[in-house]
Tab-separated table of C-alpha atoms in Angstrom:
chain	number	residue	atom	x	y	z
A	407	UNK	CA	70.629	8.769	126.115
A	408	UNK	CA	72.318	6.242	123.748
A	409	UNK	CA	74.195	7.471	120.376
A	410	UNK	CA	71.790	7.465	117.586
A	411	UNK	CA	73.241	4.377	115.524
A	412	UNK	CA	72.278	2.671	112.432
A	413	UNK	CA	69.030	0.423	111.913
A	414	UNK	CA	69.528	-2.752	109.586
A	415	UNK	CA	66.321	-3.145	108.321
A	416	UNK	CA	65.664	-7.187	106.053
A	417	UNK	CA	63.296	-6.455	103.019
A	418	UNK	CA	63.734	-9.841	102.062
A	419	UNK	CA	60.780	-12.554	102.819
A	420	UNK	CA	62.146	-15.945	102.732
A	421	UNK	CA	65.567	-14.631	104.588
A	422	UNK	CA	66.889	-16.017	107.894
A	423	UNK	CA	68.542	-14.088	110.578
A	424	UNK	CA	71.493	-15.854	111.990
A	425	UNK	CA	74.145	-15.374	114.324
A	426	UNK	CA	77.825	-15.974	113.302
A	427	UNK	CA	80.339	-15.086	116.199
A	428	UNK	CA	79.932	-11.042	116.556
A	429	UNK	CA	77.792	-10.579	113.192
A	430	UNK	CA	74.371	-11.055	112.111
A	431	UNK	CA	74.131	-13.329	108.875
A	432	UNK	CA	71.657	-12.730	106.338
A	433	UNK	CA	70.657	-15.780	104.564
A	434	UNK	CA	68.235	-17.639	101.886
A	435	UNK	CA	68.192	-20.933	101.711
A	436	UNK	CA	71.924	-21.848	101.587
A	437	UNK	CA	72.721	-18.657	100.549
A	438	UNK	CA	74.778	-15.911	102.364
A	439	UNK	CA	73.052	-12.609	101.443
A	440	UNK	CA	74.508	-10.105	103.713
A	441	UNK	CA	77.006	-10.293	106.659
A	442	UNK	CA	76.691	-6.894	109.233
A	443	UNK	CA	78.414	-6.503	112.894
A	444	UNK	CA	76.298	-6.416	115.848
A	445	UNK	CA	78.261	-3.709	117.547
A	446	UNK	CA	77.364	-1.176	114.090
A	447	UNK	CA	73.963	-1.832	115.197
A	448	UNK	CA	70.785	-0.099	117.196
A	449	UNK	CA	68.265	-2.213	115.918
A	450	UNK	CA	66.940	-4.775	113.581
A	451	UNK	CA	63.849	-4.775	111.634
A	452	UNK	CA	62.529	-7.370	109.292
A	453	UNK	CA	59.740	-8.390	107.183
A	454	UNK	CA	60.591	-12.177	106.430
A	455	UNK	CA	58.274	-14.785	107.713
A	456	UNK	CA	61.314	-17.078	108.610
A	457	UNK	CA	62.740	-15.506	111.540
A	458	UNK	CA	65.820	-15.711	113.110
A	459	UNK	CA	68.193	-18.260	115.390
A	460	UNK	CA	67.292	-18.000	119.111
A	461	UNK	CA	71.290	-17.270	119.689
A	462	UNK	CA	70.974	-14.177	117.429
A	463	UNK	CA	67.259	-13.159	119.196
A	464	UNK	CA	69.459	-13.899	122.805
A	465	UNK	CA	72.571	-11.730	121.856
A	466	UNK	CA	70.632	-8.887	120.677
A	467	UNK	CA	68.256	-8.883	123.828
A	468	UNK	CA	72.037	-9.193	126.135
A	469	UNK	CA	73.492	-5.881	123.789
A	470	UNK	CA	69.769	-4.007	123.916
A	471	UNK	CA	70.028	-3.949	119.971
A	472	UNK	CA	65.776	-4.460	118.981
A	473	UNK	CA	65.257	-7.189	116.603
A	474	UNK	CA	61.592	-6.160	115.164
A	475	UNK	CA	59.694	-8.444	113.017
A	476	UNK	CA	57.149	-6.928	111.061
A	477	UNK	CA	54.342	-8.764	108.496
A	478	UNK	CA	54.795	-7.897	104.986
A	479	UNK	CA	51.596	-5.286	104.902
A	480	UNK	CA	54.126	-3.273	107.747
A	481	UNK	CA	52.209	-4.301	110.285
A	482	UNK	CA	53.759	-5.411	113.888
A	483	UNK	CA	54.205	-8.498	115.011
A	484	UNK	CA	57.170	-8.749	117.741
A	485	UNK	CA	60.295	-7.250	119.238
A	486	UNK	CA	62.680	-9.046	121.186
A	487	UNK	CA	64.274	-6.646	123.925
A	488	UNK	CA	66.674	-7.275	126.839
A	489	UNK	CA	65.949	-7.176	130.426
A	490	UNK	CA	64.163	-4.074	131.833
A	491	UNK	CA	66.651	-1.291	132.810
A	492	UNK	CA	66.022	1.786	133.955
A	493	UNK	CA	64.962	3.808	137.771
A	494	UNK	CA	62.610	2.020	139.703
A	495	UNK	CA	61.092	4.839	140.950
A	496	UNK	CA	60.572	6.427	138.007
A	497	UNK	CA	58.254	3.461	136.657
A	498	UNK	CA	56.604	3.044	139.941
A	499	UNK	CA	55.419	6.971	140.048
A	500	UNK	CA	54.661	5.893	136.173
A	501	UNK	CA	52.124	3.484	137.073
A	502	UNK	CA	50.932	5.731	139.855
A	503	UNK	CA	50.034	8.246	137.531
A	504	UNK	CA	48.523	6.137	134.872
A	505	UNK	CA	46.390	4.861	138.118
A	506	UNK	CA	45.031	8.646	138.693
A	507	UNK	CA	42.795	10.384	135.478
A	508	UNK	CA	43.348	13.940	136.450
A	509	UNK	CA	47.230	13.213	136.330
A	510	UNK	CA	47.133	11.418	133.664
A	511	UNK	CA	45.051	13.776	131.924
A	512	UNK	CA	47.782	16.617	132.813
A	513	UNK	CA	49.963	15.061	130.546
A	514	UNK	CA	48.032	13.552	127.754
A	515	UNK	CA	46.825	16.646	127.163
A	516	UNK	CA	50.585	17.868	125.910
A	517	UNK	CA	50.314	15.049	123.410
A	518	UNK	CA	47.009	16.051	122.083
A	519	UNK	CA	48.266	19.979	121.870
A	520	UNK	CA	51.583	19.138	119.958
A	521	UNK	CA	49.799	16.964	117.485
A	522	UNK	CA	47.386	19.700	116.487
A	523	UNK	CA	49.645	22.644	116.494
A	524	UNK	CA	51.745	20.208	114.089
A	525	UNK	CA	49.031	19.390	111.900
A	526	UNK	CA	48.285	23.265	111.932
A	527	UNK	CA	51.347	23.658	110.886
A	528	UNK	CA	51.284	21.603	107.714
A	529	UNK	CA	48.224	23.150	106.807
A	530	UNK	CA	49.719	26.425	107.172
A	531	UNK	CA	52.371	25.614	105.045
A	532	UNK	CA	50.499	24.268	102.207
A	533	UNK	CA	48.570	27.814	102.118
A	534	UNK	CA	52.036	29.325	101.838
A	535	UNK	CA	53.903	27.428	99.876
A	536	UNK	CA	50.918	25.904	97.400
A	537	UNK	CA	47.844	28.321	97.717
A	538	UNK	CA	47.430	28.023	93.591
A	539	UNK	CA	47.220	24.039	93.909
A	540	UNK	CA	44.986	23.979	97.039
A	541	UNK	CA	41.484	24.957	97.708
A	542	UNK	CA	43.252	27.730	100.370
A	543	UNK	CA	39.513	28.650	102.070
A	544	UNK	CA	39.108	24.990	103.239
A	545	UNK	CA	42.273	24.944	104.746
A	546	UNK	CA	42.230	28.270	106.615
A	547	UNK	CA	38.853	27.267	107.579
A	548	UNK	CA	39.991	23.956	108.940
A	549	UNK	CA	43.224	25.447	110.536
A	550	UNK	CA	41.055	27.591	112.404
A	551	UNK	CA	39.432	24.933	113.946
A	552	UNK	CA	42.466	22.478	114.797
A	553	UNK	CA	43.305	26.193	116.971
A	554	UNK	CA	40.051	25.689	118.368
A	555	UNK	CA	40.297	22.518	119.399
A	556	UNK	CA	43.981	23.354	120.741
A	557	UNK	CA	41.985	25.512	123.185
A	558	UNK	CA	39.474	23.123	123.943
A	559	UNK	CA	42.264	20.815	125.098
A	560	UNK	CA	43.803	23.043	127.307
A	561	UNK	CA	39.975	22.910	129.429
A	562	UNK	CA	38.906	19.440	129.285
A	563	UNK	CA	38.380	17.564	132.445
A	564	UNK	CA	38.044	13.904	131.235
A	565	UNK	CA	40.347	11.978	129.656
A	566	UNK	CA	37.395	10.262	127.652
A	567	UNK	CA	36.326	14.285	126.233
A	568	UNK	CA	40.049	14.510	124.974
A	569	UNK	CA	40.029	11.309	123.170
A	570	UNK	CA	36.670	12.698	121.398
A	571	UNK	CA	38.454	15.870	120.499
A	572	UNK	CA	41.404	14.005	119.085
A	573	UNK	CA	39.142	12.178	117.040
A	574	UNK	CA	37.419	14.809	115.588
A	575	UNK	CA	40.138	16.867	115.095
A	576	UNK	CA	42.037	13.926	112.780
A	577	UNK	CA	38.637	13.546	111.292
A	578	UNK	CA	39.194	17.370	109.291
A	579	UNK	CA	42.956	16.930	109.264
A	580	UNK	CA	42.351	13.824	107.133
A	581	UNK	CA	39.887	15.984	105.032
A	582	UNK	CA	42.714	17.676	103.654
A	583	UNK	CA	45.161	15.366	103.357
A	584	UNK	CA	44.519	14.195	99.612
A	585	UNK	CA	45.074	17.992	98.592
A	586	UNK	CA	48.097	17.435	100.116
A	587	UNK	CA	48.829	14.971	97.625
A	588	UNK	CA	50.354	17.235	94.432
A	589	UNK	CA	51.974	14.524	92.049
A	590	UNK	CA	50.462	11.063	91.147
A	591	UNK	CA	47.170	12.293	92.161
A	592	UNK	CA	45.203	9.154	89.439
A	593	UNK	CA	47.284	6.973	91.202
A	594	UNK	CA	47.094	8.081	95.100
A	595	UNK	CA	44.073	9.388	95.745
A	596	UNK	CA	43.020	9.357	99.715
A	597	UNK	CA	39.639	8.959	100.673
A	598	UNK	CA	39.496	7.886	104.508
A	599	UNK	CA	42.251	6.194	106.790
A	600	UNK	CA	42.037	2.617	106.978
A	601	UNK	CA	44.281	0.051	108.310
A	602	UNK	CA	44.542	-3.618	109.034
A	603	UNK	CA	45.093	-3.803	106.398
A	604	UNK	CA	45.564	-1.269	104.447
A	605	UNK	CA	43.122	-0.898	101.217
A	606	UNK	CA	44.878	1.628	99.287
A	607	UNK	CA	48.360	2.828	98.796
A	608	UNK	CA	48.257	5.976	100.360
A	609	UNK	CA	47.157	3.991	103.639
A	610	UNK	CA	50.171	1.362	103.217
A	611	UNK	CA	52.644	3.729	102.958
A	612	UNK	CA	50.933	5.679	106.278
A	613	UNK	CA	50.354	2.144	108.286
A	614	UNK	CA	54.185	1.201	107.719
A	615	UNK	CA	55.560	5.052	109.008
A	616	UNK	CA	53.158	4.635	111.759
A	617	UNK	CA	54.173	1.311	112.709
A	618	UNK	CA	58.026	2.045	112.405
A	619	UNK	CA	57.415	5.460	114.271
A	620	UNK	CA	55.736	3.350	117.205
A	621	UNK	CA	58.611	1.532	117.767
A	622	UNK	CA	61.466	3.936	117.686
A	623	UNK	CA	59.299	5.738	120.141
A	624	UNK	CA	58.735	2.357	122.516
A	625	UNK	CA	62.803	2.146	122.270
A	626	UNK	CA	62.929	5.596	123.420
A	627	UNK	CA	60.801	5.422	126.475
A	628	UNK	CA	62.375	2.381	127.611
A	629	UNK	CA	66.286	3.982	127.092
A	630	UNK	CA	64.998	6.477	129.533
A	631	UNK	CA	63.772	3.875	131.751
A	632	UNK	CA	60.195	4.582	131.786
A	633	UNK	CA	57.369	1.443	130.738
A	634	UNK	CA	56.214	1.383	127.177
A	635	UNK	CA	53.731	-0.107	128.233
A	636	UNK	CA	51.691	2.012	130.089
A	637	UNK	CA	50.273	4.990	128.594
A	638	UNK	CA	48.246	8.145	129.645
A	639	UNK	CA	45.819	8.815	127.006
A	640	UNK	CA	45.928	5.259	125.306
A	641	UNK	CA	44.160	2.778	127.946
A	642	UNK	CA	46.521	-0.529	129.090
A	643	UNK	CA	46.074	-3.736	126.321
A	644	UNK	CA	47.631	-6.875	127.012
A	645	UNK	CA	50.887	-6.282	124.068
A	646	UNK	CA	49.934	-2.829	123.405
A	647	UNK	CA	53.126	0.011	123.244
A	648	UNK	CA	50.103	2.530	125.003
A	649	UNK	CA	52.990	5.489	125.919
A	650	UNK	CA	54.671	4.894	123.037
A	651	UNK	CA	51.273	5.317	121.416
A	652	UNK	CA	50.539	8.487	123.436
A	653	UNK	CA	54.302	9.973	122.902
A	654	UNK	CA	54.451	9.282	118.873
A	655	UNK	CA	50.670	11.459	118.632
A	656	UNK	CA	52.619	14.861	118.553
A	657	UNK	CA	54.819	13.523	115.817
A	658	UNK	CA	52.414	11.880	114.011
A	659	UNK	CA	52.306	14.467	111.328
A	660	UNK	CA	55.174	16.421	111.571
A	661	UNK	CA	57.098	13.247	110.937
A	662	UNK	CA	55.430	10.171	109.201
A	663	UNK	CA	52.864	11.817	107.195
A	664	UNK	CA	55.394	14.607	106.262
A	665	UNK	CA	57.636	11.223	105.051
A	666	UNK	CA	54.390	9.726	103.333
A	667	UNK	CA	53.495	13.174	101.114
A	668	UNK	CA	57.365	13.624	100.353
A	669	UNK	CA	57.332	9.963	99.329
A	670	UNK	CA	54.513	10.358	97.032
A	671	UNK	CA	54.818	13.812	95.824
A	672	UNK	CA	58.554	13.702	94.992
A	673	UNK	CA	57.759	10.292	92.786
A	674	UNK	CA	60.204	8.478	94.954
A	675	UNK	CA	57.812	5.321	95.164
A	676	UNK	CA	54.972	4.748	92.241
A	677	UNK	CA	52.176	2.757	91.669
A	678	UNK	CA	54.540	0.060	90.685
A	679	UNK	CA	55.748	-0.395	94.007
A	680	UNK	CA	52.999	-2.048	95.380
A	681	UNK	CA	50.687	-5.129	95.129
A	682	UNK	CA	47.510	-5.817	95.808
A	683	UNK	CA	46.754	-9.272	97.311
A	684	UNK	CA	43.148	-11.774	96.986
A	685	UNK	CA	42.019	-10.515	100.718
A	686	UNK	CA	42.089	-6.335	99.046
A	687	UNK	CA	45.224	-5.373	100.946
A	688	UNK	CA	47.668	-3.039	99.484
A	689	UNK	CA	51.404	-3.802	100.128
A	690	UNK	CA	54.718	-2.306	99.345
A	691	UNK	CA	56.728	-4.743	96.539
A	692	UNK	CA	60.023	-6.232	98.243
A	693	UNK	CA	61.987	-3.336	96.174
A	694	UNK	CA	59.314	-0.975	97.172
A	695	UNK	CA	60.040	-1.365	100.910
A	696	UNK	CA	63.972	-1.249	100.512
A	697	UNK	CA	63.003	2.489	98.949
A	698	UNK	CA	61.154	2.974	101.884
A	699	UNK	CA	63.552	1.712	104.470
A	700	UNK	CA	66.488	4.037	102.591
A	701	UNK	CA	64.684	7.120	102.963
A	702	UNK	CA	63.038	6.401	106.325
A	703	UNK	CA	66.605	6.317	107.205
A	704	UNK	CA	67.670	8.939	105.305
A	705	UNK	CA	65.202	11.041	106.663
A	706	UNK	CA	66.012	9.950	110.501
A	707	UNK	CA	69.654	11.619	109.330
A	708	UNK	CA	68.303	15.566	108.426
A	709	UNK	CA	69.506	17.989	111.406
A	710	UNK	CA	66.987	19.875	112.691
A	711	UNK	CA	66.754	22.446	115.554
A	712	UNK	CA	64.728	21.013	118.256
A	713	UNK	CA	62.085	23.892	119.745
A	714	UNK	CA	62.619	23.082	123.282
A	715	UNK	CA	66.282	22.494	123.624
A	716	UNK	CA	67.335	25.133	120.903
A	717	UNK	CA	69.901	22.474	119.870
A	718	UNK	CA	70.497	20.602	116.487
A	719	UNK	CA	69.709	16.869	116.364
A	720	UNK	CA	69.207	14.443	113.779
A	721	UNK	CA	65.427	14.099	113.291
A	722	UNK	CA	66.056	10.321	114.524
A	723	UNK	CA	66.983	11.616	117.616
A	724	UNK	CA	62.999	13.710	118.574
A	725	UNK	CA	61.160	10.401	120.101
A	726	UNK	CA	64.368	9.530	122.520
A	727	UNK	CA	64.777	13.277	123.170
A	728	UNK	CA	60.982	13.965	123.888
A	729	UNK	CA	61.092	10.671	125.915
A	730	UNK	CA	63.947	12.013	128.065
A	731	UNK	CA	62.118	15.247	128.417
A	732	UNK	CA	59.054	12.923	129.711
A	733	UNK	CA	61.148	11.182	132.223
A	734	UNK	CA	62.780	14.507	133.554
A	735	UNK	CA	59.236	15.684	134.131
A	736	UNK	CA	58.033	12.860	135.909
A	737	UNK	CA	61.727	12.977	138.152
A	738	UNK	CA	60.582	16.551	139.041
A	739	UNK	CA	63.086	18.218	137.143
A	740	UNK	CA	60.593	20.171	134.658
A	741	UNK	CA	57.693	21.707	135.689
A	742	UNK	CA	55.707	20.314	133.076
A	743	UNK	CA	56.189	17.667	129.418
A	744	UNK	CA	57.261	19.964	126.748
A	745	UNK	CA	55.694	18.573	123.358
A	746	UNK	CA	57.368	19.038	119.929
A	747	UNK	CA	56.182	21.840	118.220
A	748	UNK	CA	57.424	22.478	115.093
A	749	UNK	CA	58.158	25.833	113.569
């Protein structure tokens, strides 16, 4: 597993990457904004529209740093990587699962199981730690059904019946999730997830924690050596991440939505952070992403205690540990996938 290093992440939309020697040069127009070295570096992420040199795109791909460009609403667009590294015969009994439902189902089952008992969780919390702000019956009622469907995971047979409990389960998850929302509440209500783009704040704020989620977890899998590619629960699309998909569901809440409420109900960003464009979309302001970016990697720096390994690691460090603890089951070395659940 590589050292968790820093991301450099370009807030700024007219900039140009460049490549100067050893260092990445930030610039606009004729203008030197920022000058960082390459070997300080994990990964790249930007939001300008310009791009970058193909010698910078080529010498991050030959030092496996990921240079991802994403749109200004968050959304993905691309990521240059190097070549593909990693045990062959690790990928190949990859794909030979993926091939098979029943194995396939074996494990996206774990995925389903730690995203509920972490939802559960939050709920749980809430109850404890805000039952006078809350509408508490709702939420024990609903937390008793997540449980539910955490059994009815463990029995179903099809991978097609666990994408239907999934859905249903997020369905009353999302219920709750604008009681969730304590400070601000005239200026962030939630009333639905929606996406591509976004329509509201809450959702823009969600959609870009998703997105940046997706990727550390894609960088993960392929660390370990195993295709990003090719999922178990999410079905193979030409350019879709479908195991980085399936691996990021257990963290879904635990992690980005945590990042979204603390985001919102601490006041670090406010209405004025955002924009809303002709086509209805709802973005994050330039300075409202560099807030974003800060925290996101602020947040990526808080030791935790992971469940499975009893160890502290930085939280940064969960979707290339879980995707190590993937490949070690699929090597034979664990006797099942042991999902993140939080405590």
């Amino acid at each position: 597993m590589r050292k968790l290093l820093n991301t450099l992440f370009v807030t700024t939309p007219d900039a140009y990457l460049a490549l100067d020697g050893e260092n990445i040069v930030i610039k606009k127009e004729k203008e030197k904004l920022g000058r960082v070295p390459l070997h300080n570096l994990e990964a790249i992420v930007t939001t300008g529209y310009l791009g970058a040199s193909p010698a910078l795109m080529r010498k991050c791909a030959e030092q496996n740093i990921g240079l991802t460009f994403l749109t200004s609403t968050g959304k993905f667009g691309s990521r240059v990587t190097g070549g593909t590294t990693g045990n062959v015969t690790l990928r190949k009994k990859q794909y030979r699962i993926s091939d098979v439902e029943v194995e396939s189902l074996a494990i996206a089952r774990h995925f389903i199981i730690g995203k509920l008992y972490n939802q559960r969780w939050m709920l749980e919390r809430m109850t404890r730690d805000n039952g006078l702000r809350i509408d508490v019956d709702q939420f024990k009622k609903i937390s008793g059904e997540l449980k539910k469907y955490i059994e009815d995971v463990r029995q179903v047979e099809e991978l097609d019946s666990l994408r239907g409990i999934e859905g249903q389960a997020a369905n009353r998850y999302f219920l709750l999730f604008d009681q969730m929302i304590l400070q601000q509440k005239k200026e962030f209500g939630f009333y639905g997830r929606n996406r591509r783009p976004p329509l509201d704040k809450v959702n823009a704020l969600l959609s870009l924690a998703y997105t940046l989620l997706a990727q550390e977890c894609a960088a993960a899998l392929e660390t370990v050596g195993l295709d990003p590619y090719v999922g178990f629960m999410h079905q193979d699309r030409p350019g879709r991440a479908s195991l980085a998909l399936d691996l990021m569901e257990e963290l879904r809440g635990i992690y980005a939505d945590r990042f979204v409420l603390t985001l919102i109900n601490k006041k670090i960003v406010t209405a004025k952070d955002f924009i809303k464009k002709e086509s209805g979309a709802v973005i994050l302001t330039d300075d409202g992403r560099k807030i974003f970016f800060k925290n996101w990697q602020e947040k990526k720096q808080e030791q935790i205690q992971h469940p499975f390994l009893g160890e502290k690691i930085n939280w940064g460090l969960v979707p290339y540990v879980q995707a190590l603890l993937l490949s070690r089951f699929l090597r034979d070395d664990l006797d099942g996938y042991p999902p993140f659940l939080w405590k």
